[in-house]
Short mmCIF file of C-alpha atoms in Angstrom, two decimals:
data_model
loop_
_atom_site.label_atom_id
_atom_site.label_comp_id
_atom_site.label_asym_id
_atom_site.label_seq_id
_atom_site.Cartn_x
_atom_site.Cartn_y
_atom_site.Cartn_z
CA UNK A 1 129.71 53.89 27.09
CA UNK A 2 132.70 54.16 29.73
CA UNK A 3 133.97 50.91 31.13
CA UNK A 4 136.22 50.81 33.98
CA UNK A 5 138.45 47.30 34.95
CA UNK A 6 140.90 46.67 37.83
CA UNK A 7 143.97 45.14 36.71
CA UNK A 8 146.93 43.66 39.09
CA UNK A 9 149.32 43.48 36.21
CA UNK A 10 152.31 45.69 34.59
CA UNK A 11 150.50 48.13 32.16
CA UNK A 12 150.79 47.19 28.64
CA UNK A 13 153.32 49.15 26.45
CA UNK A 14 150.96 50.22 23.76
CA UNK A 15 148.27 51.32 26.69
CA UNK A 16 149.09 55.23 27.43
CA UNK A 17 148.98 55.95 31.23
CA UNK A 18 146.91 59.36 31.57
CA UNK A 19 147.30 59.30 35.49
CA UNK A 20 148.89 58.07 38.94
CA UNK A 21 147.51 58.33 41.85
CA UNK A 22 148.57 56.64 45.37
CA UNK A 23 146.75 55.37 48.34
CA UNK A 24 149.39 57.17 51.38
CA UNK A 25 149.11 55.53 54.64
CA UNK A 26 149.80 57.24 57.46
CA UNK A 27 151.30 55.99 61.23
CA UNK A 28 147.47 55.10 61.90
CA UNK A 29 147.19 53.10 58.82
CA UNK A 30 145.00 55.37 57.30
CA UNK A 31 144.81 56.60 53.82
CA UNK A 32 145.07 59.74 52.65
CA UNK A 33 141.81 61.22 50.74
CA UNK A 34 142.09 64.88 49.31
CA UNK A 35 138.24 67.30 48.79
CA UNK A 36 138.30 69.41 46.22
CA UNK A 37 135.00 71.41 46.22
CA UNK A 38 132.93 68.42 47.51
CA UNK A 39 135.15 65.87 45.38
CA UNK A 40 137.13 63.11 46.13
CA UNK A 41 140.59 61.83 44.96
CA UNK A 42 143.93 60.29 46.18
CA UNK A 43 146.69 62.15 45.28
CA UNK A 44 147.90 61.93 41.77
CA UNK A 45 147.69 63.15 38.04
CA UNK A 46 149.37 63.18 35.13
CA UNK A 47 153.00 61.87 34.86
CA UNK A 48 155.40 64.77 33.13
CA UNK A 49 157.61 64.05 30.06
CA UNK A 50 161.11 61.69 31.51
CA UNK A 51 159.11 60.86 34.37
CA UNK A 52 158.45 57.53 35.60
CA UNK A 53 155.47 56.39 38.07
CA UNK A 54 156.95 56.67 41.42
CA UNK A 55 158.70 60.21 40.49
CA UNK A 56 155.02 61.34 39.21
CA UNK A 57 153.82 60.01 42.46
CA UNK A 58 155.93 61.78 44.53
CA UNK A 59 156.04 65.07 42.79
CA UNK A 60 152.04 65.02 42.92
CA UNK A 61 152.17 64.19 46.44
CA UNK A 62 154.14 66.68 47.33
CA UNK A 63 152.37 69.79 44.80
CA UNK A 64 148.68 68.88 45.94
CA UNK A 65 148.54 67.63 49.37
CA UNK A 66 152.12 68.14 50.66
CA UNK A 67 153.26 64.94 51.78
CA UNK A 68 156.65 63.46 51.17
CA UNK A 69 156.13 59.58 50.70
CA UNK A 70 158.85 57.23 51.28
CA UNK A 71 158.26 53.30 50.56
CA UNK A 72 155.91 53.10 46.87
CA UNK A 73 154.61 49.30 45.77
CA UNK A 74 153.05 48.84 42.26
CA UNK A 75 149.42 47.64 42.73
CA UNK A 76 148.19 47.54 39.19
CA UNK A 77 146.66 50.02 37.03
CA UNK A 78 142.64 50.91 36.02
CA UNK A 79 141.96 50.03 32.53
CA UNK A 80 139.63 52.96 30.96
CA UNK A 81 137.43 52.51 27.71
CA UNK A 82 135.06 54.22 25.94
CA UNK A 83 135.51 57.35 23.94
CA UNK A 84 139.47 56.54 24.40
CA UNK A 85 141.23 54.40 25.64
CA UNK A 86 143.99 54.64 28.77
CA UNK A 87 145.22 53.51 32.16
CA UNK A 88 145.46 54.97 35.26
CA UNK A 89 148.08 53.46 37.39
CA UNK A 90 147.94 53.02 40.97
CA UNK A 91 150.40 52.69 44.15
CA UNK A 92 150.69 52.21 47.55
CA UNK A 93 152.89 54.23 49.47
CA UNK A 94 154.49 55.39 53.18
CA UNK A 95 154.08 58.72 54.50
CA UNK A 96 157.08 60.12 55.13
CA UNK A 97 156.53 63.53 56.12
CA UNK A 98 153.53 65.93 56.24
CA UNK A 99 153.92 69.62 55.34
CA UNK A 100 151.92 72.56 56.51
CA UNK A 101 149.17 73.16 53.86
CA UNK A 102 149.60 75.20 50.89
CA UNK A 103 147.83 75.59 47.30
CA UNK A 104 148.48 73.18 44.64
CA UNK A 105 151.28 75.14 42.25
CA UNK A 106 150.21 73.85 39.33
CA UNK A 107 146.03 74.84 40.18
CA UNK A 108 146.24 77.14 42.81
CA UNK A 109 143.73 75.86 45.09
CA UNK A 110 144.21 73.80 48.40
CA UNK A 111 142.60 71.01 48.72
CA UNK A 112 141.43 69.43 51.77
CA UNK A 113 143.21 66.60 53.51
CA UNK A 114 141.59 63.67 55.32
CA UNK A 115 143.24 60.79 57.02
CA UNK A 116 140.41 58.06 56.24
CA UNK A 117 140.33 54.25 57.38
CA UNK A 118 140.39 52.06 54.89
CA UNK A 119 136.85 50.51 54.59
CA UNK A 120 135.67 54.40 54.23
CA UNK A 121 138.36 55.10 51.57
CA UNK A 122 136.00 53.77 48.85
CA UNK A 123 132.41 55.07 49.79
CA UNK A 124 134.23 58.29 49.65
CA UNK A 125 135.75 57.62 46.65
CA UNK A 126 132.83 56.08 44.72
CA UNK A 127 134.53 53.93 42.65
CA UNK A 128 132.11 50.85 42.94
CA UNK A 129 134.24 46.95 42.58
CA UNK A 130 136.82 48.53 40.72
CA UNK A 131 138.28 50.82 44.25
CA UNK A 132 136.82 48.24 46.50
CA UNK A 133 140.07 45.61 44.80
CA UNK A 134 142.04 49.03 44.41
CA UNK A 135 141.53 49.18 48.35
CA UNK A 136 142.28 45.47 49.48
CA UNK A 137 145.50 45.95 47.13
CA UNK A 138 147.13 48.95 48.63
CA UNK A 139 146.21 47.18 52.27
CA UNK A 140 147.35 43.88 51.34
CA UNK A 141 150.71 45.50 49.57
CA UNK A 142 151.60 47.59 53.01
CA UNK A 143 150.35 44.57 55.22
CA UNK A 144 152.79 42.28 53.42
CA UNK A 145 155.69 44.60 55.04
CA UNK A 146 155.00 44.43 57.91
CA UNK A 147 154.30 48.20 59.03
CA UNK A 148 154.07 48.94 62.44
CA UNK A 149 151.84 51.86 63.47
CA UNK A 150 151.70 53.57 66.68
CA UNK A 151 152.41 50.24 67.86
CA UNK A 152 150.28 47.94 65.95
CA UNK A 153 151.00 45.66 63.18
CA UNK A 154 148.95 45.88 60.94
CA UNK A 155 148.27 42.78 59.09
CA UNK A 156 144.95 42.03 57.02
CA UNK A 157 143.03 44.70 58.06
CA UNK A 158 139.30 45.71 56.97
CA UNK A 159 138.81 47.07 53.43
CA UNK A 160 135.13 46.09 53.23
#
């Protein structure tokens, strides 16, 4: 049996991180979601040797949904056990920039790319308590900076 726990700590040393992924908000405070053949994900995957989260992050960003992020904030990491046992880290992050669509390099497919509020982020998703507390992080995290989008502040917004 798979269990799957939210953590809001530093991952520890002897735990091997198999993945980052990021929740991106846009100006409109929304977070980016990526389809792959009727699937779900944030952008993210598997850190390369000498890389460190943010520069996996970025370069992930950038190969699958071509967005350049700015601003990253550590939100904690997913604690996976069962057959094996790992972490997948997680981040908020800025949009910086968004590129004209193009096939991942290291796949070859494109996958879609939706600009989702974040209440829907999770049904989407479907990752149950664990993304509903991955959710209020990354909104707390970019609320706490006080981002202003297309005009608004947005402070404590709906993750429900």
């Amino acid at each position: 049996m798979r269990t799957v726990s939210w953590i809001d700590a530093d991952v520890p040393t002897q735990l091997q991180v198999h993945q980052v992924y990021g929740f991106i908000f846009d100006i409109d405070g929304r977070i980016l979601v990526q389809e792959d053949e009727g699937r779900h994900n944030l952008p993210g995957g598997k850190p390369s040797a000498g890389e460190n989260f943010v520069e996996t992050l970025t370069r992930e960003a950038a190969e699958e949904s071509q967005v350049i992020i700015s601003w990253t904030n550590y939100l904690g990491y997913q604690h996976i056990q069962g057959n094996e046992e790992f972490a997948q880290v997680r981040y908020a992050a800025l949009l910086d920039r968004l590129l004209p669509a193009a096939p991942d390099p290291a796949s070859g497919r494109q996958y879609g790319r939706f600009w989702v509020p974040p209440m829907a982020v999770n049904a989407l998703l479907g990752w149950g308590e664990s993304g509903a507390l991955q959710v209020e992080a990354a909104v707390k995290a970019v609320s706490a900076i006080s981002v202003i989008w297309n005009g608004a502040l947005l402070v404590n917004a709906d993750v429900g």
